[in-house]
Amino acid sequence: MGNSIVMSQTKQVEAFLQQTVKAISDYLNETTITGLLHEQEGGNKAYYEQLFSNLRRLVVYCEEGLEACRVVLSDEPFRKAAAEKVLYRIYHSCISEFFAPKGDTWYEDSRSAYTGRNSIKFRQTPPSSFKNLLSSLESGFQTIREELEFYETDYRTKIIQSK
């Protein structure tokens, strides 16, 4: 891939991560477990703690990816190989964590993705504010996943061939 394509993808991912970090951070700063328990009658406190834990992990990965994008984009001249490595890592940390978080508090129903409906399914009933947050983020994660799927195979192939 040419430098301009990789640079464009890196800028696109940077903008996406900036929006994602803001949305998740705002939610985490404004929401408490107690608030979620009041929001959802009969809610499971332990499950809500797991949801928060996964959301915190996701925002950390996204912040790290955002910082890496900014560093790569500020380098002169633009280093294509470094950008590809960053995009590969973002695919494997941010995107993977969104669709398959540690602990499986939610998961991706791959059949739903083809129907235009939200593909994130929860193991238990989440509070509506949490479900709404993930629903609002899902289309962006789908788009970026499609953009970065190339790096899943291409970057790994380059690494194997260089050995």
Tab-separated table of N, CA and C in Angstrom:
chain	number	residue	atom	x	y	z
A	1	MET	N	0.834	-1.179	0.000
A	1	MET	CA	0.000	0.000	0.000
A	1	MET	C	0.873	1.235	0.000
A	2	GLY	N	0.421	2.265	-0.690
A	2	GLY	CA	1.176	3.500	-0.767
A	2	GLY	C	1.128	4.282	0.527
A	3	ASN	N	2.114	5.174	0.672
A	3	ASN	CA	2.182	6.008	1.869
A	3	ASN	C	0.906	6.804	2.093
A	4	SER	N	0.346	7.355	1.008
A	4	SER	CA	-0.832	8.213	1.166
A	4	SER	C	-2.040	7.422	1.667
A	5	ILE	N	-2.171	6.185	1.240
A	5	ILE	CA	-3.293	5.354	1.697
A	5	ILE	C	-3.136	5.033	3.177
A	6	VAL	N	-1.943	4.621	3.566
A	6	VAL	CA	-1.683	4.286	4.967
A	6	VAL	C	-1.836	5.527	5.846
A	7	MET	N	-1.358	6.672	5.372
A	7	MET	CA	-1.498	7.911	6.133
A	7	MET	C	-2.978	8.271	6.290
A	8	SER	N	-3.735	8.127	5.224
A	8	SER	CA	-5.166	8.416	5.267
A	8	SER	C	-5.881	7.495	6.261
A	9	GLN	N	-5.545	6.219	6.238
A	9	GLN	CA	-6.156	5.276	7.179
A	9	GLN	C	-5.771	5.617	8.615
A	10	THR	N	-4.536	6.011	8.814
A	10	THR	CA	-4.077	6.370	10.155
A	10	THR	C	-4.835	7.596	10.660
A	11	LYS	N	-5.052	8.574	9.797
A	11	LYS	CA	-5.829	9.761	10.177
A	11	LYS	C	-7.279	9.391	10.484
A	12	GLN	N	-7.843	8.500	9.683
A	12	GLN	CA	-9.222	8.049	9.904
A	12	GLN	C	-9.337	7.343	11.257
A	13	VAL	N	-8.385	6.480	11.555
A	13	VAL	CA	-8.390	5.751	12.822
A	13	VAL	C	-8.175	6.717	13.986
A	14	GLU	N	-7.303	7.695	13.806
A	14	GLU	CA	-7.074	8.690	14.856
A	14	GLU	C	-8.374	9.428	15.188
A	15	ALA	N	-9.097	9.874	14.174
A	15	ALA	CA	-10.358	10.590	14.398
A	15	ALA	C	-11.381	9.687	15.088
A	16	PHE	N	-11.464	8.444	14.641
A	16	PHE	CA	-12.381	7.477	15.251
A	16	PHE	C	-12.034	7.257	16.725
A	17	LEU	N	-10.757	7.049	17.014
A	17	LEU	CA	-10.346	6.788	18.393
A	17	LEU	C	-10.576	8.007	19.280
A	18	GLN	N	-10.379	9.185	18.734
A	18	GLN	CA	-10.617	10.408	19.504
A	18	GLN	C	-12.089	10.491	19.924
A	19	GLN	N	-12.994	10.224	18.994
A	19	GLN	CA	-14.429	10.240	19.307
A	19	GLN	C	-14.791	9.136	20.298
A	20	THR	N	-14.207	7.966	20.098
A	20	THR	CA	-14.498	6.820	20.954
A	20	THR	C	-14.024	7.066	22.382
A	21	VAL	N	-12.800	7.559	22.522
A	21	VAL	CA	-12.254	7.843	23.851
A	21	VAL	C	-13.119	8.875	24.562
A	22	LYS	N	-13.549	9.899	23.849
A	22	LYS	CA	-14.395	10.926	24.465
A	22	LYS	C	-15.722	10.332	24.934
A	23	ALA	N	-16.369	9.548	24.076
A	23	ALA	CA	-17.669	8.965	24.430
A	23	ALA	C	-17.553	8.037	25.641
A	24	ILE	N	-16.552	7.169	25.626
A	24	ILE	CA	-16.399	6.224	26.737
A	24	ILE	C	-15.981	6.955	28.010
A	25	SER	N	-15.050	7.880	27.901
A	25	SER	CA	-14.594	8.630	29.078
A	25	SER	C	-15.736	9.427	29.698
A	26	ASP	N	-16.526	10.078	28.863
A	26	ASP	CA	-17.679	10.826	29.374
A	26	ASP	C	-18.621	9.899	30.133
A	27	TYR	N	-18.887	8.732	29.566
A	27	TYR	CA	-19.775	7.768	30.219
A	27	TYR	C	-19.191	7.317	31.558
A	28	LEU	N	-17.913	6.944	31.557
A	28	LEU	CA	-17.285	6.462	32.792
A	28	LEU	C	-17.212	7.557	33.853
A	29	ASN	N	-17.013	8.797	33.433
A	29	ASN	CA	-16.924	9.904	34.390
A	29	ASN	C	-18.277	10.276	34.985
A	30	GLU	N	-19.348	9.973	34.269
A	30	GLU	CA	-20.680	10.383	34.715
A	30	GLU	C	-21.491	9.253	35.331
A	31	THR	N	-21.015	8.019	35.237
A	31	THR	CA	-21.824	6.871	35.629
A	31	THR	C	-21.162	6.110	36.770
A	32	THR	N	-21.984	5.633	37.686
A	32	THR	CA	-21.493	4.815	38.793
A	32	THR	C	-22.232	3.482	38.803
A	33	ILE	N	-21.665	2.523	39.502
A	33	ILE	CA	-22.331	1.223	39.666
A	33	ILE	C	-23.667	1.436	40.374
A	34	THR	N	-23.667	2.291	41.383
A	34	THR	CA	-24.906	2.584	42.110
A	34	THR	C	-25.956	3.165	41.168
A	35	GLY	N	-25.516	4.066	40.296
A	35	GLY	CA	-26.442	4.647	39.317
A	35	GLY	C	-27.011	3.598	38.382
A	36	LEU	N	-26.173	2.654	37.973
A	36	LEU	CA	-26.649	1.577	37.096
A	36	LEU	C	-27.643	0.683	37.823
A	37	LEU	N	-27.394	0.427	39.103
A	37	LEU	CA	-28.323	-0.404	39.883
A	37	LEU	C	-29.679	0.281	40.027
A	38	HIS	N	-29.678	1.611	40.124
A	38	HIS	CA	-30.944	2.353	40.187
A	38	HIS	C	-31.635	2.366	38.824
A	39	GLU	N	-30.828	2.374	37.779
A	39	GLU	CA	-31.359	2.420	36.408
A	39	GLU	C	-32.052	1.108	36.026
A	40	GLN	N	-31.490	0.006	36.468
A	40	GLN	CA	-31.993	-1.321	36.088
A	40	GLN	C	-32.448	-2.046	37.355
A	41	GLU	N	-33.745	-2.131	37.539
A	41	GLU	CA	-34.310	-2.814	38.705
A	41	GLU	C	-33.835	-4.266	38.742
A	42	GLY	N	-33.317	-4.683	39.882
A	42	GLY	CA	-32.873	-6.067	40.036
A	42	GLY	C	-31.587	-6.378	39.300
A	43	GLY	N	-30.780	-5.358	39.030
A	43	GLY	CA	-29.532	-5.559	38.300
A	43	GLY	C	-28.503	-6.333	39.119
A	44	ASN	N	-27.583	-6.950	38.419
A	44	ASN	CA	-26.542	-7.769	39.027
A	44	ASN	C	-25.284	-6.918	39.208
A	45	LYS	N	-24.968	-6.571	40.455
A	45	LYS	CA	-23.836	-5.684	40.740
A	45	LYS	C	-22.524	-6.262	40.216
A	46	ALA	N	-22.291	-7.542	40.419
A	46	ALA	CA	-21.040	-8.169	39.962
A	46	ALA	C	-20.922	-8.088	38.438
A	47	TYR	N	-22.016	-8.293	37.732
A	47	TYR	CA	-22.001	-8.201	36.271
A	47	TYR	C	-21.718	-6.763	35.831
A	48	TYR	N	-22.322	-5.789	36.500
A	48	TYR	CA	-22.087	-4.384	36.160
A	48	TYR	C	-20.630	-4.001	36.399
A	49	GLU	N	-20.031	-4.542	37.449
A	49	GLU	CA	-18.613	-4.292	37.704
A	49	GLU	C	-17.757	-4.861	36.575
A	50	GLN	N	-18.129	-6.029	36.064
A	50	GLN	CA	-17.414	-6.615	34.925
A	50	GLN	C	-17.583	-5.748	33.681
A	51	LEU	N	-18.798	-5.242	33.456
A	51	LEU	CA	-19.031	-4.359	32.311
A	51	LEU	C	-18.119	-3.138	32.395
A	52	PHE	N	-18.063	-2.517	33.577
A	52	PHE	CA	-17.207	-1.344	33.770
A	52	PHE	C	-15.740	-1.693	33.571
A	53	SER	N	-15.328	-2.822	34.097
A	53	SER	CA	-13.938	-3.253	33.958
A	53	SER	C	-13.566	-3.406	32.485
A	54	ASN	N	-14.437	-4.033	31.713
A	54	ASN	CA	-14.180	-4.201	30.280
A	54	ASN	C	-14.180	-2.862	29.553
A	55	LEU	N	-15.063	-1.967	29.952
A	55	LEU	CA	-15.120	-0.650	29.322
A	55	LEU	C	-13.858	0.157	29.646
A	56	ARG	N	-13.369	0.039	30.876
A	56	ARG	CA	-12.122	0.728	31.244
A	56	ARG	C	-10.947	0.189	30.435
A	57	ARG	N	-10.885	-1.134	30.283
A	57	ARG	CA	-9.806	-1.749	29.502
A	57	ARG	C	-9.874	-1.257	28.059
A	58	LEU	N	-11.074	-1.212	27.507
A	58	LEU	CA	-11.253	-0.750	26.131
A	58	LEU	C	-10.786	0.692	25.967
A	59	VAL	N	-11.139	1.560	26.897
A	59	VAL	CA	-10.744	2.966	26.756
A	59	VAL	C	-9.231	3.122	26.893
A	60	VAL	N	-8.591	2.305	27.715
A	60	VAL	CA	-7.126	2.360	27.823
A	60	VAL	C	-6.495	1.955	26.494
A	61	TYR	N	-6.966	0.870	25.895
A	61	TYR	CA	-6.437	0.445	24.595
A	61	TYR	C	-6.647	1.529	23.545
A	62	CYS	N	-7.822	2.148	23.567
A	62	CYS	CA	-8.118	3.200	22.586
A	62	CYS	C	-7.242	4.430	22.809
A	63	GLU	N	-7.000	4.792	24.068
A	63	GLU	CA	-6.114	5.928	24.355
A	63	GLU	C	-4.692	5.640	23.889
A	64	GLU	N	-4.223	4.425	24.121
A	64	GLU	CA	-2.878	4.051	23.666
A	64	GLU	C	-2.797	4.081	22.141
A	65	GLY	N	-3.823	3.568	21.480
A	65	GLY	CA	-3.858	3.591	20.019
A	65	GLY	C	-3.909	5.007	19.478
A	66	LEU	N	-4.692	5.860	20.123
A	66	LEU	CA	-4.796	7.264	19.722
A	66	LEU	C	-3.438	7.952	19.839
A	67	GLU	N	-2.757	7.733	20.937
A	67	GLU	CA	-1.433	8.334	21.132
A	67	GLU	C	-0.447	7.820	20.084
A	68	ALA	N	-0.501	6.527	19.793
A	68	ALA	CA	0.395	5.949	18.780
A	68	ALA	C	0.122	6.553	17.402
A	69	CYS	N	-1.153	6.747	17.066
A	69	CYS	CA	-1.499	7.380	15.782
A	69	CYS	C	-0.929	8.790	15.718
A	70	ARG	N	-1.069	9.535	16.802
A	70	ARG	CA	-0.574	10.913	16.830
A	70	ARG	C	0.941	10.963	16.665
A	71	VAL	N	1.635	10.045	17.306
A	71	VAL	CA	3.096	10.004	17.190
A	71	VAL	C	3.499	9.701	15.752
A	72	VAL	N	2.883	8.686	15.161
A	72	VAL	CA	3.218	8.289	13.786
A	72	VAL	C	2.896	9.413	12.802
A	73	LEU	N	1.759	10.077	12.998
A	73	LEU	CA	1.365	11.148	12.080
A	73	LEU	C	2.235	12.395	12.232
A	74	SER	N	2.845	12.569	13.392
A	74	SER	CA	3.686	13.757	13.586
A	74	SER	C	5.112	13.542	13.085
A	75	ASP	N	5.482	12.298	12.820
A	75	ASP	CA	6.829	12.011	12.312
A	75	ASP	C	7.012	12.571	10.910
A	76	GLU	N	8.160	13.190	10.689
A	76	GLU	CA	8.547	13.659	9.354
A	76	GLU	C	9.865	13.016	8.994
A	77	PRO	N	9.974	12.324	7.922
A	77	PRO	CA	8.905	11.980	6.988
A	77	PRO	C	8.014	10.884	7.576
A	78	PHE	N	6.838	10.744	6.994
A	78	PHE	CA	5.882	9.728	7.425
A	78	PHE	C	6.502	8.350	7.248
A	79	ARG	N	6.446	7.552	8.305
A	79	ARG	CA	7.030	6.205	8.263
A	79	ARG	C	5.922	5.177	8.088
A	80	LYS	N	5.791	4.709	6.874
A	80	LYS	CA	4.731	3.771	6.513
A	80	LYS	C	4.788	2.496	7.354
A	81	ALA	N	5.964	1.925	7.520
A	81	ALA	CA	6.099	0.666	8.267
A	81	ALA	C	5.647	0.836	9.719
A	82	ALA	N	6.002	1.958	10.325
A	82	ALA	CA	5.587	2.218	11.707
A	82	ALA	C	4.071	2.384	11.790
A	83	ALA	N	3.491	3.070	10.819
A	83	ALA	CA	2.040	3.266	10.797
A	83	ALA	C	1.316	1.933	10.628
A	84	GLU	N	1.827	1.077	9.751
A	84	GLU	CA	1.205	-0.238	9.559
A	84	GLU	C	1.248	-1.059	10.841
A	85	LYS	N	2.346	-0.963	11.561
A	85	LYS	CA	2.479	-1.688	12.828
A	85	LYS	C	1.466	-1.157	13.847
A	86	VAL	N	1.306	0.157	13.903
A	86	VAL	CA	0.337	0.772	14.811
A	86	VAL	C	-1.078	0.324	14.456
A	87	LEU	N	-1.423	0.350	13.177
A	87	LEU	CA	-2.767	-0.052	12.756
A	87	LEU	C	-3.023	-1.523	13.062
A	88	TYR	N	-2.014	-2.349	12.883
A	88	TYR	CA	-2.127	-3.774	13.212
A	88	TYR	C	-2.417	-3.944	14.703
A	89	ARG	N	-1.680	-3.216	15.531
A	89	ARG	CA	-1.883	-3.323	16.983
A	89	ARG	C	-3.250	-2.795	17.401
A	90	ILE	N	-3.708	-1.729	16.768
A	90	ILE	CA	-5.040	-1.195	17.072
A	90	ILE	C	-6.103	-2.227	16.714
A	91	TYR	N	-5.922	-2.874	15.583
A	91	TYR	CA	-6.866	-3.924	15.180
A	91	TYR	C	-6.928	-5.013	16.255
A	92	HIS	N	-5.771	-5.400	16.752
A	92	HIS	CA	-5.725	-6.511	17.703
A	92	HIS	C	-6.032	-6.125	19.140
A	93	SER	N	-5.950	-4.875	19.478
A	93	SER	CA	-6.288	-4.488	20.845
A	93	SER	C	-7.671	-3.848	20.897
A	94	CYS	N	-7.837	-2.708	20.283
A	94	CYS	CA	-9.104	-1.967	20.372
A	94	CYS	C	-10.269	-2.719	19.732
A	95	ILE	N	-10.092	-3.105	18.497
A	95	ILE	CA	-11.193	-3.729	17.756
A	95	ILE	C	-11.544	-5.082	18.367
A	96	SER	N	-10.529	-5.884	18.647
A	96	SER	CA	-10.773	-7.199	19.247
A	96	SER	C	-11.423	-7.075	20.618
A	97	GLU	N	-10.972	-6.116	21.409
A	97	GLU	CA	-11.533	-5.937	22.754
A	97	GLU	C	-12.984	-5.481	22.688
A	98	PHE	N	-13.332	-4.688	21.695
A	98	PHE	CA	-14.725	-4.251	21.581
A	98	PHE	C	-15.639	-5.426	21.250
A	99	PHE	N	-15.255	-6.241	20.293
A	99	PHE	CA	-16.135	-7.318	19.841
A	99	PHE	C	-16.046	-8.589	20.684
A	100	ALA	N	-14.955	-8.772	21.408
A	100	ALA	CA	-14.791	-9.969	22.243
A	100	ALA	C	-14.008	-9.599	23.502
A	101	PRO	N	-14.658	-8.923	24.449
A	101	PRO	CA	-13.932	-8.477	25.641
A	101	PRO	C	-13.537	-9.638	26.553
A	102	LYS	N	-12.511	-9.380	27.326
A	102	LYS	CA	-12.068	-10.357	28.315
A	102	LYS	C	-13.231	-10.641	29.265
A	103	GLY	N	-13.426	-11.878	29.594
A	103	GLY	CA	-14.513	-12.233	30.500
A	103	GLY	C	-15.844	-12.447	29.807
A	104	ASP	N	-15.914	-12.165	28.528
A	104	ASP	CA	-17.135	-12.404	27.746
A	104	ASP	C	-18.403	-11.827	28.374
A	105	THR	N	-18.336	-10.602	28.884
A	105	THR	CA	-19.542	-9.978	29.426
A	105	THR	C	-20.511	-9.620	28.304
A	106	TRP	N	-19.961	-9.432	27.113
A	106	TRP	CA	-20.762	-9.310	25.901
A	106	TRP	C	-19.996	-9.991	24.785
A	107	TYR	N	-20.658	-10.216	23.678
A	107	TYR	CA	-20.024	-10.913	22.558
A	107	TYR	C	-20.665	-10.452	21.263
A	108	GLU	N	-20.021	-10.806	20.169
A	108	GLU	CA	-20.545	-10.445	18.856
A	108	GLU	C	-21.326	-11.612	18.278
A	109	ASP	N	-22.559	-11.348	17.907
A	109	ASP	CA	-23.357	-12.324	17.173
A	109	ASP	C	-23.105	-12.033	15.698
A	110	SER	N	-22.241	-12.812	15.098
A	110	SER	CA	-21.808	-12.525	13.726
A	110	SER	C	-22.956	-12.562	12.724
A	111	ARG	N	-24.002	-13.297	13.007
A	111	ARG	CA	-25.147	-13.334	12.082
A	111	ARG	C	-25.892	-12.002	12.061
A	112	SER	N	-25.922	-11.315	13.186
A	112	SER	CA	-26.615	-10.023	13.253
A	112	SER	C	-25.927	-8.958	12.425
A	113	ALA	N	-24.618	-9.075	12.283
A	113	ALA	CA	-23.858	-8.067	11.539
A	113	ALA	C	-24.327	-7.967	10.095
A	114	TYR	N	-24.792	-9.059	9.535
A	114	TYR	CA	-25.222	-9.063	8.136
A	114	TYR	C	-26.649	-8.561	7.950
A	115	THR	N	-27.385	-8.433	9.029
A	115	THR	CA	-28.778	-8.010	8.922
A	115	THR	C	-28.954	-6.514	9.134
A	116	GLY	N	-27.864	-5.835	9.486
A	116	GLY	CA	-27.959	-4.403	9.730
A	116	GLY	C	-28.343	-4.078	11.162
A	117	ARG	N	-28.566	-5.108	11.973
A	117	ARG	CA	-28.882	-4.886	13.386
A	117	ARG	C	-27.590	-4.874	14.189
A	118	ASN	N	-27.693	-4.404	15.414
A	118	ASN	CA	-26.521	-4.427	16.286
A	118	ASN	C	-26.115	-5.866	16.541
A	119	SER	N	-24.816	-6.115	16.478
A	119	SER	CA	-24.333	-7.485	16.635
A	119	SER	C	-23.842	-7.777	18.049
A	120	ILE	N	-23.795	-6.769	18.923
A	120	ILE	CA	-23.345	-6.983	20.295
A	120	ILE	C	-24.506	-7.536	21.115
A	121	LYS	N	-24.240	-8.688	21.723
A	121	LYS	CA	-25.216	-9.345	22.598
A	121	LYS	C	-24.599	-9.447	23.986
A	122	PHE	N	-25.423	-9.341	24.998
A	122	PHE	CA	-24.949	-9.360	26.376
A	122	PHE	C	-25.296	-10.684	27.044
A	123	ARG	N	-24.424	-11.141	27.943
A	123	ARG	CA	-24.644	-12.396	28.679
A	123	ARG	C	-25.797	-12.248	29.663
A	124	GLN	N	-25.962	-11.048	30.197
A	124	GLN	CA	-27.070	-10.730	31.088
A	124	GLN	C	-27.661	-9.405	30.613
A	125	THR	N	-28.765	-9.019	31.192
A	125	THR	CA	-29.393	-7.767	30.784
A	125	THR	C	-28.593	-6.583	31.335
A	126	PRO	N	-28.065	-5.743	30.434
A	126	PRO	CA	-27.305	-4.574	30.898
A	126	PRO	C	-28.243	-3.393	31.149
A	127	PRO	N	-27.776	-2.388	31.865
A	127	PRO	CA	-28.555	-1.156	31.987
A	127	PRO	C	-28.705	-0.527	30.600
A	128	SER	N	-29.806	0.144	30.368
A	128	SER	CA	-30.055	0.703	29.034
A	128	SER	C	-28.991	1.729	28.641
A	129	SER	N	-28.463	2.498	29.597
A	129	SER	CA	-27.439	3.493	29.242
A	129	SER	C	-26.178	2.811	28.719
A	130	PHE	N	-25.817	1.668	29.296
A	130	PHE	CA	-24.635	0.932	28.844
A	130	PHE	C	-24.883	0.339	27.463
A	131	LYS	N	-26.044	-0.245	27.304
A	131	LYS	CA	-26.401	-0.832	26.003
A	131	LYS	C	-26.427	0.248	24.922
A	132	ASN	N	-26.972	1.413	25.248
A	132	ASN	CA	-27.024	2.524	24.291
A	132	ASN	C	-25.625	3.012	23.922
A	133	LEU	N	-24.718	3.049	24.902
A	133	LEU	CA	-23.343	3.466	24.623
A	133	LEU	C	-22.703	2.513	23.617
A	134	LEU	N	-22.770	1.212	23.879
A	134	LEU	CA	-22.150	0.253	22.966
A	134	LEU	C	-22.810	0.286	21.590
A	135	SER	N	-24.116	0.457	21.559
A	135	SER	CA	-24.818	0.554	20.270
A	135	SER	C	-24.347	1.770	19.483
A	136	SER	N	-24.119	2.879	20.177
A	136	SER	CA	-23.676	4.096	19.485
A	136	SER	C	-22.248	3.963	18.964
A	137	LEU	N	-21.448	3.121	19.590
A	137	LEU	CA	-20.056	2.932	19.171
A	137	LEU	C	-19.893	1.848	18.112
A	138	GLU	N	-20.837	0.936	18.040
A	138	GLU	CA	-20.662	-0.267	17.223
A	138	GLU	C	-20.419	0.000	15.745
A	139	SER	N	-21.162	0.894	15.134
A	139	SER	CA	-20.988	1.112	13.690
A	139	SER	C	-19.589	1.650	13.384
A	140	GLY	N	-19.063	2.504	14.254
A	140	GLY	CA	-17.702	3.001	14.067
A	140	GLY	C	-16.678	1.887	14.163
A	141	PHE	N	-16.851	1.004	15.129
A	141	PHE	CA	-15.936	-0.130	15.265
A	141	PHE	C	-16.048	-1.068	14.066
A	142	GLN	N	-17.272	-1.265	13.560
A	142	GLN	CA	-17.454	-2.107	12.361
A	142	GLN	C	-16.694	-1.510	11.178
A	143	THR	N	-16.850	-0.210	10.983
A	143	THR	CA	-16.196	0.472	9.861
A	143	THR	C	-14.679	0.363	9.955
A	144	ILE	N	-14.134	0.645	11.126
A	144	ILE	CA	-12.681	0.593	11.301
A	144	ILE	C	-12.182	-0.842	11.182
A	145	ARG	N	-12.946	-1.793	11.669
A	145	ARG	CA	-12.536	-3.197	11.522
A	145	ARG	C	-12.421	-3.560	10.052
A	146	GLU	N	-13.398	-3.147	9.249
A	146	GLU	CA	-13.347	-3.431	7.809
A	146	GLU	C	-12.149	-2.748	7.159
A	147	GLU	N	-11.843	-1.526	7.593
A	147	GLU	CA	-10.689	-0.798	7.045
A	147	GLU	C	-9.367	-1.475	7.395
A	148	LEU	N	-9.292	-2.031	8.591
A	148	LEU	CA	-8.021	-2.556	9.085
A	148	LEU	C	-7.854	-4.065	8.923
A	149	GLU	N	-8.863	-4.754	8.440
A	149	GLU	CA	-8.750	-6.211	8.284
A	149	GLU	C	-7.562	-6.602	7.419
A	150	PHE	N	-7.221	-5.750	6.493
A	150	PHE	CA	-6.079	-5.997	5.624
A	150	PHE	C	-4.817	-6.245	6.445
A	151	TYR	N	-4.648	-5.481	7.531
A	151	TYR	CA	-3.437	-5.591	8.342
A	151	TYR	C	-3.386	-6.894	9.123
A	152	GLU	N	-4.528	-7.506	9.317
A	152	GLU	CA	-4.584	-8.790	10.015
A	152	GLU	C	-3.694	-9.813	9.319
A	153	THR	N	-3.785	-9.878	8.003
A	153	THR	CA	-2.991	-10.863	7.262
A	153	THR	C	-1.721	-10.258	6.678
A	154	ASP	N	-1.802	-9.063	6.138
A	154	ASP	CA	-0.658	-8.479	5.440
A	154	ASP	C	0.522	-8.224	6.368
A	155	TYR	N	0.277	-7.606	7.508
A	155	TYR	CA	1.372	-7.285	8.420
A	155	TYR	C	2.012	-8.567	8.944
A	156	ARG	N	1.190	-9.543	9.328
A	156	ARG	CA	1.721	-10.806	9.836
A	156	ARG	C	2.556	-11.506	8.761
A	157	THR	N	2.091	-11.467	7.515
A	157	THR	CA	2.840	-12.073	6.406
A	157	THR	C	4.198	-11.397	6.249
A	158	LYS	N	4.229	-10.065	6.324
A	158	LYS	CA	5.496	-9.330	6.209
A	158	LYS	C	6.472	-9.727	7.313
A	159	ILE	N	5.972	-9.881	8.523
A	159	ILE	CA	6.828	-10.257	9.652
A	159	ILE	C	7.400	-11.655	9.434
A	160	ILE	N	6.575	-12.584	9.017
A	160	ILE	CA	7.023	-13.963	8.784
A	160	ILE	C	8.052	-14.003	7.667
A	161	GLN	N	7.817	-13.254	6.598
A	161	GLN	CA	8.739	-13.255	5.461
A	161	GLN	C	10.077	-12.604	5.794
A	162	SER	N	10.082	-11.689	6.751
A	162	SER	CA	11.328	-10.997	7.085
A	162	SER	C	12.246	-11.832	7.977
A	163	LYS	N	11.733	-12.949	8.498
A	163	LYS	CA	12.554	-13.799	9.384
A	163	LYS	C	13.447	-14.713	8.611
